[in-house]
Structure formats: C-alpha cells, structure tokens
Short mmCIF file of C-alpha atoms and ligand atoms in Angstrom, two decimals:
data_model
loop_
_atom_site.label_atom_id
_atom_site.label_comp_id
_atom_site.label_asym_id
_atom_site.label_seq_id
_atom_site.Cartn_x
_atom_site.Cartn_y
_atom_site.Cartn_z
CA UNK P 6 157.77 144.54 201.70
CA UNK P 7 157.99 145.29 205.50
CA UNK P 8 159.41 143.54 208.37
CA UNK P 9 157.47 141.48 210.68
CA UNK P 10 156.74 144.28 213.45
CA UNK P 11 157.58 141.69 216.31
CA UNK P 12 160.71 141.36 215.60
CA UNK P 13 161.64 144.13 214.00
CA UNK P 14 163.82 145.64 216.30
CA UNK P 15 165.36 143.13 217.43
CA UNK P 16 166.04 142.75 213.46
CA UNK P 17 167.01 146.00 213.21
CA UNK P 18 169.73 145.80 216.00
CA UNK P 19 171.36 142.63 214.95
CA UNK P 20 171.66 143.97 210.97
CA UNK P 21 172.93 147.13 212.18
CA UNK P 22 175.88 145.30 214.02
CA UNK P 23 176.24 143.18 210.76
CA UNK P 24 175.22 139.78 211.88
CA UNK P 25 172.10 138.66 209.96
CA UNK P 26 170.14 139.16 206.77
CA UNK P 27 166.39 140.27 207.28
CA UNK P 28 163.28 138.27 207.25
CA UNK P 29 160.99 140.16 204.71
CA UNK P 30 156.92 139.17 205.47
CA UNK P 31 155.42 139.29 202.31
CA UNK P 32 152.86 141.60 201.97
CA UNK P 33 151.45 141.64 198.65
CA UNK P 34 152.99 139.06 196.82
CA UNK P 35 151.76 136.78 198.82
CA UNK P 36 147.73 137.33 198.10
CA UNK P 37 149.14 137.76 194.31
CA UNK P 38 150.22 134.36 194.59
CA UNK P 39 147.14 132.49 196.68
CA UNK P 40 149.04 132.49 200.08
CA UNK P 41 145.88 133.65 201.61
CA UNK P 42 146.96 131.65 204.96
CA UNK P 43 150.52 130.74 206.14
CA UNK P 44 152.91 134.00 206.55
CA UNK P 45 155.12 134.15 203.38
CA UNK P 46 158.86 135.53 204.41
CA UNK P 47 161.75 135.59 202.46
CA UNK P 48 165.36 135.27 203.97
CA UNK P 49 166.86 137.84 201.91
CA UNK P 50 170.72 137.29 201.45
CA UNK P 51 171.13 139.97 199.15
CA UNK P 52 172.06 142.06 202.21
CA UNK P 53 175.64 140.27 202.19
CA UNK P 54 178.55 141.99 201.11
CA UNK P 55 178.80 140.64 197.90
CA UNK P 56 174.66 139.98 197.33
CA UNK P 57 174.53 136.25 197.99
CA UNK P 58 174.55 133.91 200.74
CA UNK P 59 177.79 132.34 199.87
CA UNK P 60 179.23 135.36 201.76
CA UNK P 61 178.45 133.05 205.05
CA UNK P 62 180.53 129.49 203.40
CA UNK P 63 183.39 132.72 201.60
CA UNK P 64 184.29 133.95 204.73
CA UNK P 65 184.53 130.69 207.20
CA UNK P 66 186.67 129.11 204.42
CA UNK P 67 189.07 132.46 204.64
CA UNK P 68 188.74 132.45 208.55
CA UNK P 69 190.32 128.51 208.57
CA UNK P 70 192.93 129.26 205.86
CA UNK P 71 194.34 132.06 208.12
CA UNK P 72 194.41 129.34 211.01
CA UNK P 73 196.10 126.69 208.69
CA UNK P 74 198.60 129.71 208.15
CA UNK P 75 198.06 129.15 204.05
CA UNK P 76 198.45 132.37 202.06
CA UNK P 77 196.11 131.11 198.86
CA UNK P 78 192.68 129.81 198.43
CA UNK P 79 190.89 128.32 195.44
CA UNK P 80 187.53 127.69 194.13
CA UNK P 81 185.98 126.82 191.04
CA UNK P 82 182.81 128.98 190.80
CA UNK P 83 180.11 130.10 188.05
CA UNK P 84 180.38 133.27 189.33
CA UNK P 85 178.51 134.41 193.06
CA UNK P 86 180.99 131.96 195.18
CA UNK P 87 184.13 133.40 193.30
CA UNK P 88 183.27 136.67 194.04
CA UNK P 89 182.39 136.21 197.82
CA UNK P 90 185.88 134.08 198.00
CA UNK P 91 187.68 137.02 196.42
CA UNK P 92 186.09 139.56 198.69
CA UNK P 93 187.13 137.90 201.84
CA UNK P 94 190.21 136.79 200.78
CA UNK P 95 191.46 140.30 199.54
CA UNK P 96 190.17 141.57 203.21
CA UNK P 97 192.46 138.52 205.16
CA UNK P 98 195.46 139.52 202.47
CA UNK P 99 195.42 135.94 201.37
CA UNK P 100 195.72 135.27 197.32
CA UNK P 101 192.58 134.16 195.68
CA UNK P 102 192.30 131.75 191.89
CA UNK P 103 189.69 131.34 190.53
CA UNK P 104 188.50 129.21 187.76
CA UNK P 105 185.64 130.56 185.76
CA UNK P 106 183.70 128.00 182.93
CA UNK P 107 185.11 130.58 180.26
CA UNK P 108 181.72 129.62 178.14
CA UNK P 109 179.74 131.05 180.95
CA UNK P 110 178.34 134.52 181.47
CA UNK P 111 180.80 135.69 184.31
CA UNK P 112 179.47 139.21 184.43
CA UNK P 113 180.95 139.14 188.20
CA UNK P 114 184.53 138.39 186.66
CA UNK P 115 185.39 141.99 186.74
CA UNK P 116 184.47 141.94 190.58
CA UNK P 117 186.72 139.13 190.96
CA UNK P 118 189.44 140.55 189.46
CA UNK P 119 188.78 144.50 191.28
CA UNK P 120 189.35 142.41 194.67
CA UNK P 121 192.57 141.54 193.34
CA UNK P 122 191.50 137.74 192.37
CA UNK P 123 194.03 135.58 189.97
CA UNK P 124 190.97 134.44 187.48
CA UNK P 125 191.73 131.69 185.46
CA UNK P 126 189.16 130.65 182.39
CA UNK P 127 188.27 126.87 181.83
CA UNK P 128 187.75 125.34 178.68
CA UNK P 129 184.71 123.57 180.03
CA UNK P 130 182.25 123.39 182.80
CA UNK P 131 181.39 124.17 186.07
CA UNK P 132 181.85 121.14 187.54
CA UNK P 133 185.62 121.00 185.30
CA UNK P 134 186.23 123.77 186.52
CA UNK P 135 185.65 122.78 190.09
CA UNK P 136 187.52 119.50 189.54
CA UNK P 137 190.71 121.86 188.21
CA UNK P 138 190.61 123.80 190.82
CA UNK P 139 190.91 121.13 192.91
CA UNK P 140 193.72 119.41 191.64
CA UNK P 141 195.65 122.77 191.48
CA UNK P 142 194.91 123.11 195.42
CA UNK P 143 196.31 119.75 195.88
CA UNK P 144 199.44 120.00 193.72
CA UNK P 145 200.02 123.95 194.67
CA UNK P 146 199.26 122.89 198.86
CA UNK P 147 196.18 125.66 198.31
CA UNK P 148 193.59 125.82 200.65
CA UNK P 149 190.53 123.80 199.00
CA UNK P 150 187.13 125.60 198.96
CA UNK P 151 185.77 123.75 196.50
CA UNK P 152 182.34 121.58 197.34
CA UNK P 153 182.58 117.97 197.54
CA UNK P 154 185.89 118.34 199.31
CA UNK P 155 186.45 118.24 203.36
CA UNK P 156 185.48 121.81 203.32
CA UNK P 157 182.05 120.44 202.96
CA UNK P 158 181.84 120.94 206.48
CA UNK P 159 182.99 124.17 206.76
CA UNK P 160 180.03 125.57 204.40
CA UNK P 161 177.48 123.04 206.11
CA UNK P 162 178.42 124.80 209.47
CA UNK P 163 178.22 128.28 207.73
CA UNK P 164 174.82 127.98 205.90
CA UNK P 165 173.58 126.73 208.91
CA UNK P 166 173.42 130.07 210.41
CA UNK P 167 170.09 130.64 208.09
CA UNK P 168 168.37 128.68 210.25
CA UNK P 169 169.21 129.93 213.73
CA UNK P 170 168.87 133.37 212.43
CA UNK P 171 165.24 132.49 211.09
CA UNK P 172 164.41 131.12 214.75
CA UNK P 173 165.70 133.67 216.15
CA UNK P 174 162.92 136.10 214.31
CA UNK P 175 159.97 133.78 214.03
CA UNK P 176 160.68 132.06 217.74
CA UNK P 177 160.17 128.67 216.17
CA UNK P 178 161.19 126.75 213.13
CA UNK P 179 158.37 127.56 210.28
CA UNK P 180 156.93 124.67 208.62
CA UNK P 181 159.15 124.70 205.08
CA UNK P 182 161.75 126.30 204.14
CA UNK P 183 162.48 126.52 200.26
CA UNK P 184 166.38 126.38 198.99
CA UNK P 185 167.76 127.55 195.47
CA UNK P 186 169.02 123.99 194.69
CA UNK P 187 172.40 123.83 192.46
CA UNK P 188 175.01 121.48 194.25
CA UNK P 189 172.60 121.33 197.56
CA UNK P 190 175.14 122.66 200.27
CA UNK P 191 173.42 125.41 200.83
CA UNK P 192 169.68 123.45 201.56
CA UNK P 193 171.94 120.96 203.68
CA UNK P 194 173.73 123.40 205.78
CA UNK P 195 170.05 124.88 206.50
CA UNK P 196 169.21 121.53 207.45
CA UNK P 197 171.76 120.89 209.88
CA UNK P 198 171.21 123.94 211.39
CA UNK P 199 167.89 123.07 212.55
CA UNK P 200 168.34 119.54 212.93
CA UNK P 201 170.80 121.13 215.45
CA UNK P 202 168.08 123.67 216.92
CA UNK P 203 165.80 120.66 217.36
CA UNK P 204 167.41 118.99 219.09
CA UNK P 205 168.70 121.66 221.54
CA UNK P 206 165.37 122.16 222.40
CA UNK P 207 165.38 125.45 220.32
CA UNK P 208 162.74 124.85 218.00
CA UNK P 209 159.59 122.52 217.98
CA UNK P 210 159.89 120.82 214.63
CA UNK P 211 162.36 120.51 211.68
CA UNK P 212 160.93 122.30 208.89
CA UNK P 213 160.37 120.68 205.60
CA UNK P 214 163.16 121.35 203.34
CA UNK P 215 161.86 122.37 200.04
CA UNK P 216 164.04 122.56 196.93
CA UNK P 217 163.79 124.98 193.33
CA UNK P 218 165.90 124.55 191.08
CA UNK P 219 166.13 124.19 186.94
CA UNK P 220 163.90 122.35 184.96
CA UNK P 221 167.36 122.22 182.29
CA UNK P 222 169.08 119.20 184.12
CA UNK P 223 169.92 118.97 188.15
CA UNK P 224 170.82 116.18 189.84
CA UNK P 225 169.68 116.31 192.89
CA UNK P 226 165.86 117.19 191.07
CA UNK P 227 166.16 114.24 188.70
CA UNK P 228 167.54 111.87 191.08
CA UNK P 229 163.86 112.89 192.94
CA UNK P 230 162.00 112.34 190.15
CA UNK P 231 162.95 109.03 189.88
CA UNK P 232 162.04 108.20 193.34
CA UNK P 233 166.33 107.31 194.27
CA UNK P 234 167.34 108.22 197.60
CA UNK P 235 170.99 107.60 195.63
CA UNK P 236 172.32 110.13 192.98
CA UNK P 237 171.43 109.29 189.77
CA UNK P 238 174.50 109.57 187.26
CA UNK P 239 173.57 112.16 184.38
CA UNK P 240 175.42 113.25 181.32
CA UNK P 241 176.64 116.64 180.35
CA UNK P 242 174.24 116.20 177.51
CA UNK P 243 171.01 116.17 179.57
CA UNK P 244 171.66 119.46 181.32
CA UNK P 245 171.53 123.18 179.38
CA UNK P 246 172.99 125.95 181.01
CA UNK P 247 171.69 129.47 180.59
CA UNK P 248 172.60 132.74 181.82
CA UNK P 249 169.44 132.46 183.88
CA UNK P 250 169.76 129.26 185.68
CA UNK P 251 173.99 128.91 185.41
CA UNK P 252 173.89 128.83 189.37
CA UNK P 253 171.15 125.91 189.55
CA UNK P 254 172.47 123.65 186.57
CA UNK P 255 174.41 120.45 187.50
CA UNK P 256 175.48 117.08 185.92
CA UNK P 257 177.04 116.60 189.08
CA UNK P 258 175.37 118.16 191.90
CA UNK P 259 178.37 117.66 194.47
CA UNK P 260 176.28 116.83 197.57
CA UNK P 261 173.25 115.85 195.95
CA UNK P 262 173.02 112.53 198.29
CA UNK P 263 173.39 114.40 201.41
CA UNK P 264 170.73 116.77 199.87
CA UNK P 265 168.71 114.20 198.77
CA UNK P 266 168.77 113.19 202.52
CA UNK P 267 167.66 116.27 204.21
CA UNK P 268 164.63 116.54 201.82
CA UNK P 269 163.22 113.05 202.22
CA UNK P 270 164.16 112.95 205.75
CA UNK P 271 161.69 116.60 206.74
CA UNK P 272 158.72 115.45 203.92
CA UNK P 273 160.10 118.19 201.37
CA UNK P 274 160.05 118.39 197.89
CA UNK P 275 161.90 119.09 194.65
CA UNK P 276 160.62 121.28 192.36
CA UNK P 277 161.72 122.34 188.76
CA UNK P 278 161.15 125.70 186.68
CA UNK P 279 162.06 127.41 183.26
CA UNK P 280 164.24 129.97 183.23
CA UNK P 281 160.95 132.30 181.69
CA UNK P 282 159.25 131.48 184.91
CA UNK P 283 162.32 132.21 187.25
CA UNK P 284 162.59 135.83 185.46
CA UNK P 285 158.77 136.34 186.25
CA UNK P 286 158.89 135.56 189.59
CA UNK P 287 162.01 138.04 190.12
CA UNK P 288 160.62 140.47 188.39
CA UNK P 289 156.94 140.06 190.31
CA UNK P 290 159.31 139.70 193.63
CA UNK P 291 160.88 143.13 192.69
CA UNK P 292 157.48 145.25 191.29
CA UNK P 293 155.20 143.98 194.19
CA UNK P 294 158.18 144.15 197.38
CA UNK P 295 160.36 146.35 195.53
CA UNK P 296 162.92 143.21 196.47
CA UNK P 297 165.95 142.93 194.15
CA UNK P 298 167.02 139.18 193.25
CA UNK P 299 168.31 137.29 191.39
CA UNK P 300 166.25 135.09 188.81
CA UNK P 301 167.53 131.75 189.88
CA UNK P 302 166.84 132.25 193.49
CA UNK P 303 163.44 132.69 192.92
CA UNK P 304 163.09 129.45 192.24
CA UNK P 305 162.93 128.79 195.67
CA UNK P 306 159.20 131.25 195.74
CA UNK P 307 158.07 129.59 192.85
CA UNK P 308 158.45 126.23 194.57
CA UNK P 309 156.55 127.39 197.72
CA UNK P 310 153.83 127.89 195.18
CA UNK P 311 154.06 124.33 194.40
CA UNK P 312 153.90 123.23 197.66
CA UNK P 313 150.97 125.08 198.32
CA UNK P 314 149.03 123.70 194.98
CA UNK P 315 149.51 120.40 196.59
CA UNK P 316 147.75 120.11 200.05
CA UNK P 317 147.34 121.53 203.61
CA UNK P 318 150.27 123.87 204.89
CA UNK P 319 150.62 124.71 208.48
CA UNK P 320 152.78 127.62 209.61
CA UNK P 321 154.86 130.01 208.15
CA UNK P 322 156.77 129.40 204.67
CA UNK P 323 160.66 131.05 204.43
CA UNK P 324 161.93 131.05 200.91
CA UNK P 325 165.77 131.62 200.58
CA UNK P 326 166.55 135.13 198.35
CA UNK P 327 169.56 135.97 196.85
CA UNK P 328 170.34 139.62 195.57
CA UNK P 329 172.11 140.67 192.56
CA UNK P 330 169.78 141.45 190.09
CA UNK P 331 171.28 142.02 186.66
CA UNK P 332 170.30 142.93 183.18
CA UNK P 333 170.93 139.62 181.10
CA UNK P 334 172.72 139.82 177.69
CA UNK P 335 170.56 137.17 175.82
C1 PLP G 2 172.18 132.56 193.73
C2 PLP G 2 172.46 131.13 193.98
N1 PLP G 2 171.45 130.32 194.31
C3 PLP G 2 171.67 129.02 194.51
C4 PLP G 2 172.92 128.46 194.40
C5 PLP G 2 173.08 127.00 194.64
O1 PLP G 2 173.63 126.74 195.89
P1 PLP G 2 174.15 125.29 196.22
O2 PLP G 2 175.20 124.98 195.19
O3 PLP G 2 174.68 125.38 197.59
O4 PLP G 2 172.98 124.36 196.09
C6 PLP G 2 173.99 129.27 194.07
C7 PLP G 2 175.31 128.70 193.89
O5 PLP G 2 176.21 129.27 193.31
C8 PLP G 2 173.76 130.64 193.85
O6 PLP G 2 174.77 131.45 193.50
#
C-alpha cells in the first residue's frame, strides 16, 4: 500500500490537519487481481474517527442540530452510523438514541453506549428500526437523522466531500468510482459531489458510479436487475441478513430511486457478492496492502473486478473502503 507520490504531500498536509481520508494506489493487489492497466486506489474511510465514512453525514447532522438549538438526536442504525452519531453528539453535549435491530450483531453497541448513547433494542429490523426512530423524533421534537427523511440532504452534501477530496488528489475525476451499496446515500452524495465538480469546471467527466453490495436481497441491486429505473417493492422474506453483509442488506433501500438515478445516469453498474467472497476480498485487501476493512465494504473492490471482466476501462478506478475490521462470531 503506498500513496500516490504526486500527491502525497499535499495528502500528507491535509490528513495531518484532519480534513481528508487518504487515497491508497494499489500496489499489489491490483496485478493479483488483473488490473494490469488503470491505477487501482482505494478511498480509505477507515481513517475517520469512528472507522467509517458515516463520520462525514454523523457530524453535519450534529453541526445543524446545534443550529436548530435541539439538545437530542436520533437514528436508527445497524451499527457504524449509530456509533459515528454517538461520537459527535457526545462531543456537541447533545443526547443521542439509538435504536439497534436487537436480532443483529451490534458488536459497536458497547461504543455507543461508552459515548454516553441512550441505546434502545428493536424487536425487528433495520429498516423498523429506522421507521421507530423516526416516529419517536417526531413525537419527542428530536432532531431526525434518519435516511429517507429531509436530512437526506444533509448526508448528500456530506458524502459529497469524497469526491472533491478524490479530485483534489488525482486532479481529475477518475473514470468509476465503486460505492458499498446499502440504502445508496452514500453512492448519491458521491454523485452529487461531482456532478457539482463538473459542472464548476473542476473536473472533465462524471465518473461512472459503480455499486457492490449483497447478493442476500438489496433493493437498489434487484431493482437493476430487473432493468426498473423505479424501486422495485421487495419483501422481508427475500432478503437474509448476516453479520457479514448487515450494513448492505435492505428490503427497503431508503434512496434506492435517487441511487438508481446516479448509476444509470454515469453508465455504472450494480454488482452483487456472497458474504464468503466479501471476507476474501478483505482479507486479500488486508494481507497484500496491509489495509484493514471491513468485509462489506469490499464489495465495492470486488465490483471493480466486475467492471473490469466486462470491457474497456479508461482511467483510474477509486473503490470506497471502510475500516473496522472485526473478528465475526459465526
Ligand atoms: C461499512 C458500510 N458500508 C456501506 C454502507 C451503506 O451505505 P448507504 O446506506 O449509504 O448505502 C454502510 C451503512 O451503514 C456501512 O456502514
């Protein structure tokens, strides 16, 4: 794993002052996987406070509570969101809850609760538990951080950071960027933030927004399977949550048609994988760039490899990394 040597200083500089993650050039993983071509980086996010990129959406959300002068937020989470919203929240001195799918792994929980976080277990799913958490923010006049609400913007705007930091390294936009797909805010935000660079005159192209996610039931990847630029509706039956792919699983992917969108919109993909393949590519990830991460955001590798295996690519491929590595109790 090094940095690109361009840009390293300039890397160097802005992490040191705590502004952006790195951009990690691939060097052996890459050949490993037949990227013999197009410069392989990965936008690692494990360099957040809390290991994930949903330190960017945790901590606008607590920046525009302070403003609105409310003194508790909410979220529903599977576990990397709660944690980030509990982080930033204990450093603002606002309150967090947090409602947890109780059936879920939550080995963060005790994170959650060390920042001083009110957890609250669910009797259900993810997206219950969002929907709960919801309805307590309304009834309780909580600030609502949960996706598919107004703060959809707020995230949008914070993910889209990614992007302008990857300009800002590469000097142009690269030709795909590949998202860990679970409710798609994250691959949106991205989106809009070069949509945004684009047309500033920033970069030279939008790149193609590429999506991983489960092969156990997503939304936004079977709504692409079928061809729909709509959501498709699925049942709680057709998805299967495991410890493994808990962040990428969704019935209800809660902005799969603004996903959906971005993807057709920049010629991207969606691209599905088993949770056996998602622990292989983290643990490949970690043994060949000594990179920590977590399985499901490996996806997002696995579907460059995809993309790849299907034609012609020209310029350099980012995947989105999250940190956090754990040892799973199966
Ligand atoms: C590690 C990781 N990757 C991907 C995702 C999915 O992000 P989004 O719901 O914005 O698509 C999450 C969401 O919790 C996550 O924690």
């Amino acid at each position: 794993m090094e940095v690109d040597d361009d840009s390293s200083s300039k890397q160097l500089l802005a992490r040191l002052l705590g502004l952006q993650t790195p951009l990690l050039r691939l060097r052996s993983l890459n050949r490993l996987l037949g990227f013999d071509g197009a410069p392989v980086y990965v936008k690692y996010e494990g360099t957040n406070p809390t290991g994930t990129h949903k330190d960017r959406a945790a901590r606008a959300h607590i920046a525009r509570a302070v403003d609105l002068g409310m003194d508790t937020i909410t979220v529903g989470t599977c576990g990397n969101y709660g944690v980030a919203i509990s982080y930033f929240a204990r450093q603002a001195g606002l309150r967090a809850v947090i409602f947890v799918p109780k059936s879920y792994e939550n080995s963060r929980v005790e994170e959650m609760k060390r920042y001083g976080a009110h957890v609250v277990f669910v009797e259900g799913t993810y997206e219950e538990a969002v929907e709960i958490s919801s309805r307590a923010a309304r009834a309780n006049e909580w600030y609502d951080a949960n996706p598919g609400t107004e703060s959809d913007e707020v995230s949008t705007e914070a993910y889209s950071s990614i992007a302008r930091e990857i300009i800002s390294v590469l000097g142009d936009a690269p030709y795909a960027v590949s998202v860990p797909v679970g409710n798609g805010t994250t691959l949106v935000g991205i989106y809009l933030g070069f949509l945004r660079a684009y047309r500033e005159g920033e970069a030279t192209r939008i790149p193609r927004l590429i999506g991983g996610t489960t092969s156990l039931g997503n939304q936004i990847a079977a709504s692409w399977r079928r061809g729909s630029a709509e959501p498709i509706a699925l049942s709680r039956s057709e998805v299967r949550e495991t410890p493994v792919n808990e962040p990428l699983v969704a019935y209800k992917s809660f902005n799969a048609l603004e996903a959906l969108e971005a993807i057709r919109v920049t010629g991207g993909r969606v691209y599905e994988f088993s949770d056996e393949d998602m622990l292989e590519m983290a643990m490949l990830l970690r043994v060949t760039e000594r990179i920590s991460s977590l399985p499901a955001s490996a996806s997002s590798i696995l579907a460059l490899k995809r993309l790849l295996a299907e034609g012609e690519v020209e310029g350099p491929l980012v995947a989105v990394v999250t940190g956090r590595w754990r040892r799973l109790k199966h």
